[in-house]
CSV table of C-alpha atoms in Angstrom, one decimal:
chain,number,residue,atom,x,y,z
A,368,UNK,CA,-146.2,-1.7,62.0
A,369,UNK,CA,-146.8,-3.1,58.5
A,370,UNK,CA,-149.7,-5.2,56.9
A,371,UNK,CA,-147.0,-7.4,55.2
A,372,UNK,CA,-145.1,-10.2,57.1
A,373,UNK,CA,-142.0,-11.3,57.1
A,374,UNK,CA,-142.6,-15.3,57.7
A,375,UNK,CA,-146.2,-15.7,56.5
A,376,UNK,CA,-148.0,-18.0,59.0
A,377,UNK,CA,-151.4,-17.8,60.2
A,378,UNK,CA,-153.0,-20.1,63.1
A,379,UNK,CA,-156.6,-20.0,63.6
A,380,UNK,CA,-158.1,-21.0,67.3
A,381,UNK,CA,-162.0,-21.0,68.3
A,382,UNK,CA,-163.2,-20.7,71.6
A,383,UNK,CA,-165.4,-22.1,74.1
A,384,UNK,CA,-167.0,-20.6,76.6
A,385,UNK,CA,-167.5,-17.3,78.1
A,386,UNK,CA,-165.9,-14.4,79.5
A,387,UNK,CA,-163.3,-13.8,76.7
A,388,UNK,CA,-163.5,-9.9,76.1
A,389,UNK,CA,-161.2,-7.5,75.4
A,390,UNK,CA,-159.7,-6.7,78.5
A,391,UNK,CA,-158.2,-10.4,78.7
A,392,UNK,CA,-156.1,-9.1,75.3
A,393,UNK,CA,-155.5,-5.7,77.1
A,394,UNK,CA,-154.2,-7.3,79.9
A,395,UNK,CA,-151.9,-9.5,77.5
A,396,UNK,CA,-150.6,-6.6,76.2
A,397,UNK,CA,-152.4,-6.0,73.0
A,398,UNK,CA,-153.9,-2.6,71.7
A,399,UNK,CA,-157.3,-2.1,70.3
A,400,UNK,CA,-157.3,-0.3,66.4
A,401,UNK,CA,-158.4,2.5,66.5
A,402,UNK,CA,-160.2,1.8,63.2
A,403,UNK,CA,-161.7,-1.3,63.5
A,404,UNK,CA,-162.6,-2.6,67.2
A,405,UNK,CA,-162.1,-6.0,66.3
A,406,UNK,CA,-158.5,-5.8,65.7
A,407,UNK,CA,-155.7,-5.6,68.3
A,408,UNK,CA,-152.1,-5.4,67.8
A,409,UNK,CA,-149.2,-6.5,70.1
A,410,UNK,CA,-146.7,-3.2,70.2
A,411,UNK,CA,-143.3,-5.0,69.7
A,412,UNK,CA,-141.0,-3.3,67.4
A,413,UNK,CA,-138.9,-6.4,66.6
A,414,UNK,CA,-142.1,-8.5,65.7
A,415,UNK,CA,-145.5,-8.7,64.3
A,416,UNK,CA,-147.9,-10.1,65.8
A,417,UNK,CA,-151.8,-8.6,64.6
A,418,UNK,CA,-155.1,-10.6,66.1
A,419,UNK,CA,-158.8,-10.5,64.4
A,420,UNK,CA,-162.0,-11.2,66.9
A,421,UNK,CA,-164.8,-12.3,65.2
A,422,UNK,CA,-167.5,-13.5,68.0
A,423,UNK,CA,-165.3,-16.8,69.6
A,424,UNK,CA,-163.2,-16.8,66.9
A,425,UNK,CA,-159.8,-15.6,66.3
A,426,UNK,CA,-157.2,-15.1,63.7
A,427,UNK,CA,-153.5,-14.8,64.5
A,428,UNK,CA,-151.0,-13.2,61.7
A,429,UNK,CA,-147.3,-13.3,63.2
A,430,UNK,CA,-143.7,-13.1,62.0
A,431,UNK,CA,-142.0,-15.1,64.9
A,432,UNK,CA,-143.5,-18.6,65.2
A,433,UNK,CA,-141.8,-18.7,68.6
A,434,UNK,CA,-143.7,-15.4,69.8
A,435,UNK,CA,-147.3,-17.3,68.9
A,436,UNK,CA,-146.7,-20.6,70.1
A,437,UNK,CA,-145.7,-18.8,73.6
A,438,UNK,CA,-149.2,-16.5,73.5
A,439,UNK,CA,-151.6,-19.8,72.5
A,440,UNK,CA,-150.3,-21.4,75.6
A,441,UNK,CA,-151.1,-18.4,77.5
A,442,UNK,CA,-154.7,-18.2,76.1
A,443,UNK,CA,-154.9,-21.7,76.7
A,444,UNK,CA,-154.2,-21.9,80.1
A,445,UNK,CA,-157.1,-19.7,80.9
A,446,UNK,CA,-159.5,-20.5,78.5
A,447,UNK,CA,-160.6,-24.0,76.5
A,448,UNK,CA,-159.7,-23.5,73.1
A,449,UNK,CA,-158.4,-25.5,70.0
A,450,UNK,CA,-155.7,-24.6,67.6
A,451,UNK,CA,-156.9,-24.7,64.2
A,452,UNK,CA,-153.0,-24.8,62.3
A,453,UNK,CA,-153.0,-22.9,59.0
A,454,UNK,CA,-156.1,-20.7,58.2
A,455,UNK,CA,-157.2,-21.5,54.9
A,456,UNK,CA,-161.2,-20.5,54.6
A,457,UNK,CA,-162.6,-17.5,56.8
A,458,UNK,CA,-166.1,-16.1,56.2
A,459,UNK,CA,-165.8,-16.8,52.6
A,460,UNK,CA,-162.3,-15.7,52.0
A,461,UNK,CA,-159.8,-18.5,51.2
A,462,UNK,CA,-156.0,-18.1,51.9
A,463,UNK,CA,-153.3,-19.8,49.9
A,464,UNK,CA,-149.7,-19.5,50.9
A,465,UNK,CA,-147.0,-19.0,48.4
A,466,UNK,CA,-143.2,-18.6,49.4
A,467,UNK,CA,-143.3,-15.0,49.9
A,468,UNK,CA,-146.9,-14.1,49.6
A,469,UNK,CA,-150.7,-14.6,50.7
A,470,UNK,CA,-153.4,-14.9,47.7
A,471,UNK,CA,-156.9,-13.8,49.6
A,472,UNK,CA,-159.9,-14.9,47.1
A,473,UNK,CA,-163.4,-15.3,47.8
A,474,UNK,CA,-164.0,-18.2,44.4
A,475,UNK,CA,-166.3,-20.0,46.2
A,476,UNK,CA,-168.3,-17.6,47.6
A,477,UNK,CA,-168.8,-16.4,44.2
A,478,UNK,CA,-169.6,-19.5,42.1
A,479,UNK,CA,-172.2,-20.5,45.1
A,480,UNK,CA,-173.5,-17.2,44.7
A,481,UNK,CA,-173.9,-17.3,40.4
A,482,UNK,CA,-175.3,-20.9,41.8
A,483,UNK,CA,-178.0,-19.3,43.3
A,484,UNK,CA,-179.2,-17.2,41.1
A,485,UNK,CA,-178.8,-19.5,38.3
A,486,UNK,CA,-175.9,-17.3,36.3
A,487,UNK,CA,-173.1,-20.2,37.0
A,488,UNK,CA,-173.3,-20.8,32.9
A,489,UNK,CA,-173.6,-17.3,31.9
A,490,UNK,CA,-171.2,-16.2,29.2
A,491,UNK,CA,-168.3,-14.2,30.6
A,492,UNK,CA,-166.9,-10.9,29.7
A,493,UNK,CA,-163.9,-9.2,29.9
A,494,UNK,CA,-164.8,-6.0,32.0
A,495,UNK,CA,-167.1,-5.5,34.7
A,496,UNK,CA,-168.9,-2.5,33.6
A,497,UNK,CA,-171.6,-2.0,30.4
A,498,UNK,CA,-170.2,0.2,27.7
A,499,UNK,CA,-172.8,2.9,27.7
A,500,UNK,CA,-170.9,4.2,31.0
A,501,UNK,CA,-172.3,5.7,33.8
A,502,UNK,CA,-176.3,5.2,35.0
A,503,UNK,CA,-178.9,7.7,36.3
A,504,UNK,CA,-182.0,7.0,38.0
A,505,UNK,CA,-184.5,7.8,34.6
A,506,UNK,CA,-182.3,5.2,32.8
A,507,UNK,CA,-185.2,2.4,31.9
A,508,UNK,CA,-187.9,1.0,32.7
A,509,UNK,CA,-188.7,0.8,36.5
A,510,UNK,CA,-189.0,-2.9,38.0
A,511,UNK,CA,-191.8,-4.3,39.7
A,512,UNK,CA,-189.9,-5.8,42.0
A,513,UNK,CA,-186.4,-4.8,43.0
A,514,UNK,CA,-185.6,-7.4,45.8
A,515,UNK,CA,-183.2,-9.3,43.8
A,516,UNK,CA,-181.3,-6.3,42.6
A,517,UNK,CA,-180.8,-5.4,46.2
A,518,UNK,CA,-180.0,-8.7,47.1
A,519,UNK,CA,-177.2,-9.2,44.4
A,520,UNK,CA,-175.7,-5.8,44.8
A,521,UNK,CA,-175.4,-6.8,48.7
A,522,UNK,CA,-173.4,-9.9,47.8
A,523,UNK,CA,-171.4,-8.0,45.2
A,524,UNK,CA,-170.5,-5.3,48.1
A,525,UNK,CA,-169.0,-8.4,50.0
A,526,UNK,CA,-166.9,-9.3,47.4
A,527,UNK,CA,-165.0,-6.2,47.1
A,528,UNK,CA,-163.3,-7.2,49.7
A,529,UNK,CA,-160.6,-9.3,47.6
A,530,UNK,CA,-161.9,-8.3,44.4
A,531,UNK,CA,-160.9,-4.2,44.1
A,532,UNK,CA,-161.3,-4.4,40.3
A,533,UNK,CA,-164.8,-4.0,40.9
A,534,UNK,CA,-165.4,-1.7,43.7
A,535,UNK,CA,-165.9,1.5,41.2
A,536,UNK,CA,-169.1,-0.5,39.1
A,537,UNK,CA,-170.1,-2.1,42.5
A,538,UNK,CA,-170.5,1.4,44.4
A,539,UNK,CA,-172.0,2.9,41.3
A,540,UNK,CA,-174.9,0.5,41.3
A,541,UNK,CA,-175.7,0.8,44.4
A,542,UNK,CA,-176.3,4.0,44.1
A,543,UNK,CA,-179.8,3.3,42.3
A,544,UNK,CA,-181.0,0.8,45.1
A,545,UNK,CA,-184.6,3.2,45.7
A,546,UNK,CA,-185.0,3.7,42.2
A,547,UNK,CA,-184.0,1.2,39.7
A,548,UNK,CA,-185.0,0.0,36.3
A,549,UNK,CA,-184.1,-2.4,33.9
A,550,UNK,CA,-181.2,-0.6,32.4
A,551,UNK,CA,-179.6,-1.0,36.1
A,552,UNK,CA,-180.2,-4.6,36.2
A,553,UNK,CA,-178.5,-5.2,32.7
A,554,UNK,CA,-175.2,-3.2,34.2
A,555,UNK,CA,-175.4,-5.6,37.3
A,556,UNK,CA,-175.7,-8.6,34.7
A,557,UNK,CA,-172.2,-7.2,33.4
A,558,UNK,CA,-170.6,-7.7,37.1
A,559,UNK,CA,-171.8,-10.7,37.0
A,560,UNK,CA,-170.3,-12.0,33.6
A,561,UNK,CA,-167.3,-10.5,34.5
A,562,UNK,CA,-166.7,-12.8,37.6
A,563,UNK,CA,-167.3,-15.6,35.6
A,564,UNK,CA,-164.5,-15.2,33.5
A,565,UNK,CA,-161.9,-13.9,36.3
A,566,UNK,CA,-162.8,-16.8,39.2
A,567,UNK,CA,-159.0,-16.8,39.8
A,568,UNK,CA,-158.9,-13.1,40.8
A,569,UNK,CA,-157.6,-12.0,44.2
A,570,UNK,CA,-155.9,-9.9,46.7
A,571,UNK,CA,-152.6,-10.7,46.7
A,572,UNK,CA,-150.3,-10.0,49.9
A,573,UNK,CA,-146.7,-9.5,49.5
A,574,UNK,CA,-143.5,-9.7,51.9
A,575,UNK,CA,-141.9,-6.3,52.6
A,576,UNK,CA,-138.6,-5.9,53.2
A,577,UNK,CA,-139.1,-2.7,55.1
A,578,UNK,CA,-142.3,-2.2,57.6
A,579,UNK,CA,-141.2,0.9,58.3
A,580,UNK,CA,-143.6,2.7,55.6
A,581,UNK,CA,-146.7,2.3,54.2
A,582,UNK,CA,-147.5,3.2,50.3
A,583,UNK,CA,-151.1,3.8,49.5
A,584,UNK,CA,-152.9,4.5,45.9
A,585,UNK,CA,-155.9,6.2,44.9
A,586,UNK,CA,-157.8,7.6,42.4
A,587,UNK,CA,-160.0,10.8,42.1
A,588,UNK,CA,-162.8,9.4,40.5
C-alpha cells in the first residue's frame, strides 16, 4: 500500500445519525491502522482505497473512481449521508489538485492565527529560527505571564502538520513551556515572521509510479 495515488480524487461525505462505528467498516471489509485508530484501509492489491474517521465525518482517498462510487452507495443505503464531491478544506488543511499531485497547506489557518494575535503586518524573515541558535531555560528574563507563549506554541505544533520546515524550531520551543523568559518569546517571534513571508508553503503529494516501496528521510538531530 502506498500513501501516493495513482488518479488523485478525494470525496468527502458527513453523516447523520447514530450507530456508525467501526464494526460497520469491518464488516465492509476495511482494516483498522494499526497506528492511528482512525484510519482504515480496504486490502485490495489492485486498488487504493484509504478512509479517515473524524467524529461523523469521513474522508475517502481512492485510485478507482468506479471502486468509491460502488462503496458510497453501500454506506448510503444503510445510513443518511451526503456526498460532499472534492475535499478541499478539512480542519484547517486546504487541498488543491494539480495533474499529478496534491498541495496540502494550512494558509488560512495561519493568517487567522497572525490575525489574532495581531502579527498579520509583522515584517517577514527568511528562516524560522533566531541566529543565536539553540535556547536553555536561564536564557532571559522570566515572564510574568506565559499563557500566550503556550498558546502560540500550541497553534505552531498544529501547523507542522503541512509545514515540516518548521518542526525542528517548533519542538525546540516547546521545550521551555514551564520555564520561559523573554529570550524564548523573541525566538517564537522568529516562527512567526517566518510564516509571513512563506504563506504559500506546503506539503506536497506526488503520484508514484510504484506503490510497492516506501522511501522515508530523517535526520539525527
Amino acid at each position: 500500500m502506498c500513501a501516493n495515488f495513482i488518479r488523485p480524487s478525494t470525496v468527502s461525505s458527513r453523516l447523520h445519525g447514530h450507530g456508525f462505528n467501526v464494526l460497520v467498516l469491518v464488516r465492509f471489509g476495511f482494516c483498522q491502522s494499526r497506528v492511528d485508530n482512525s484510519m482504515f484501509v480496504y486490502p485490495d492489491n489492485s486498488r487504493v482505497l484509504i478512509l479517515l474517521l473524524y467524529v461523523d465525518d469521513i474522508i475517502l482517498t481512492y485510485s478507482d473512481p468506479s471502486h468509491i462510487h460502488t462503496f458510497i452507495r453501500t454506506l448510503g443505503a444503510e445510513f443518511d449521508i451526503k456526498d460532499l464531491g472534492r475535499l478541499h478544506y478539512f480542519l484547517g488543511v486546504e487541498v488543491t489538485y494539480h495533474t499529478d499531485s496534491l498541495h496540502l497547506t494550512q494558509n488560512k489557518y495561519t493568517v487567522d492565527f497572525l490575525k489574532r494575535i495581531n502579527l498579520l503586518d509583522c515584517k517577514p524573515v527568511s528562516t524560522p529560527m533566531a541566529s543565536k541558535g539553540t535556547l536553555s531555560r536561564t536564557d532571559g528574563t522570566k515572564l510574568a505571564d506565559p499563557t500566550l507563549y503556550r498558546h502560540i506554541v500550541g497553534a505552531l505544533q498544529y501547523l507542522t502538520m503541512t509545514r515540516r520546515d518548521i518542526s525542528f524550531v517548533v519542538q525546540h520551543v516547546a521545550q521551555f513551556m514551564g520555564s520561559l523568559g523573554d529570550v524564548h518569546f523573541e525566538y517564537v517571534k522568529c516562527i512567526l515572521r517566518y510564516l509571513k513571508g512563506t504563506l504559500g508553503f506546503g506539503l506536497p503529494i506526488h503520484r508514484s509510479p510504484d506503490c510497492s516501496f516506501l522511501i522515508a528521510y530523517s535526520n539525527a538531530d
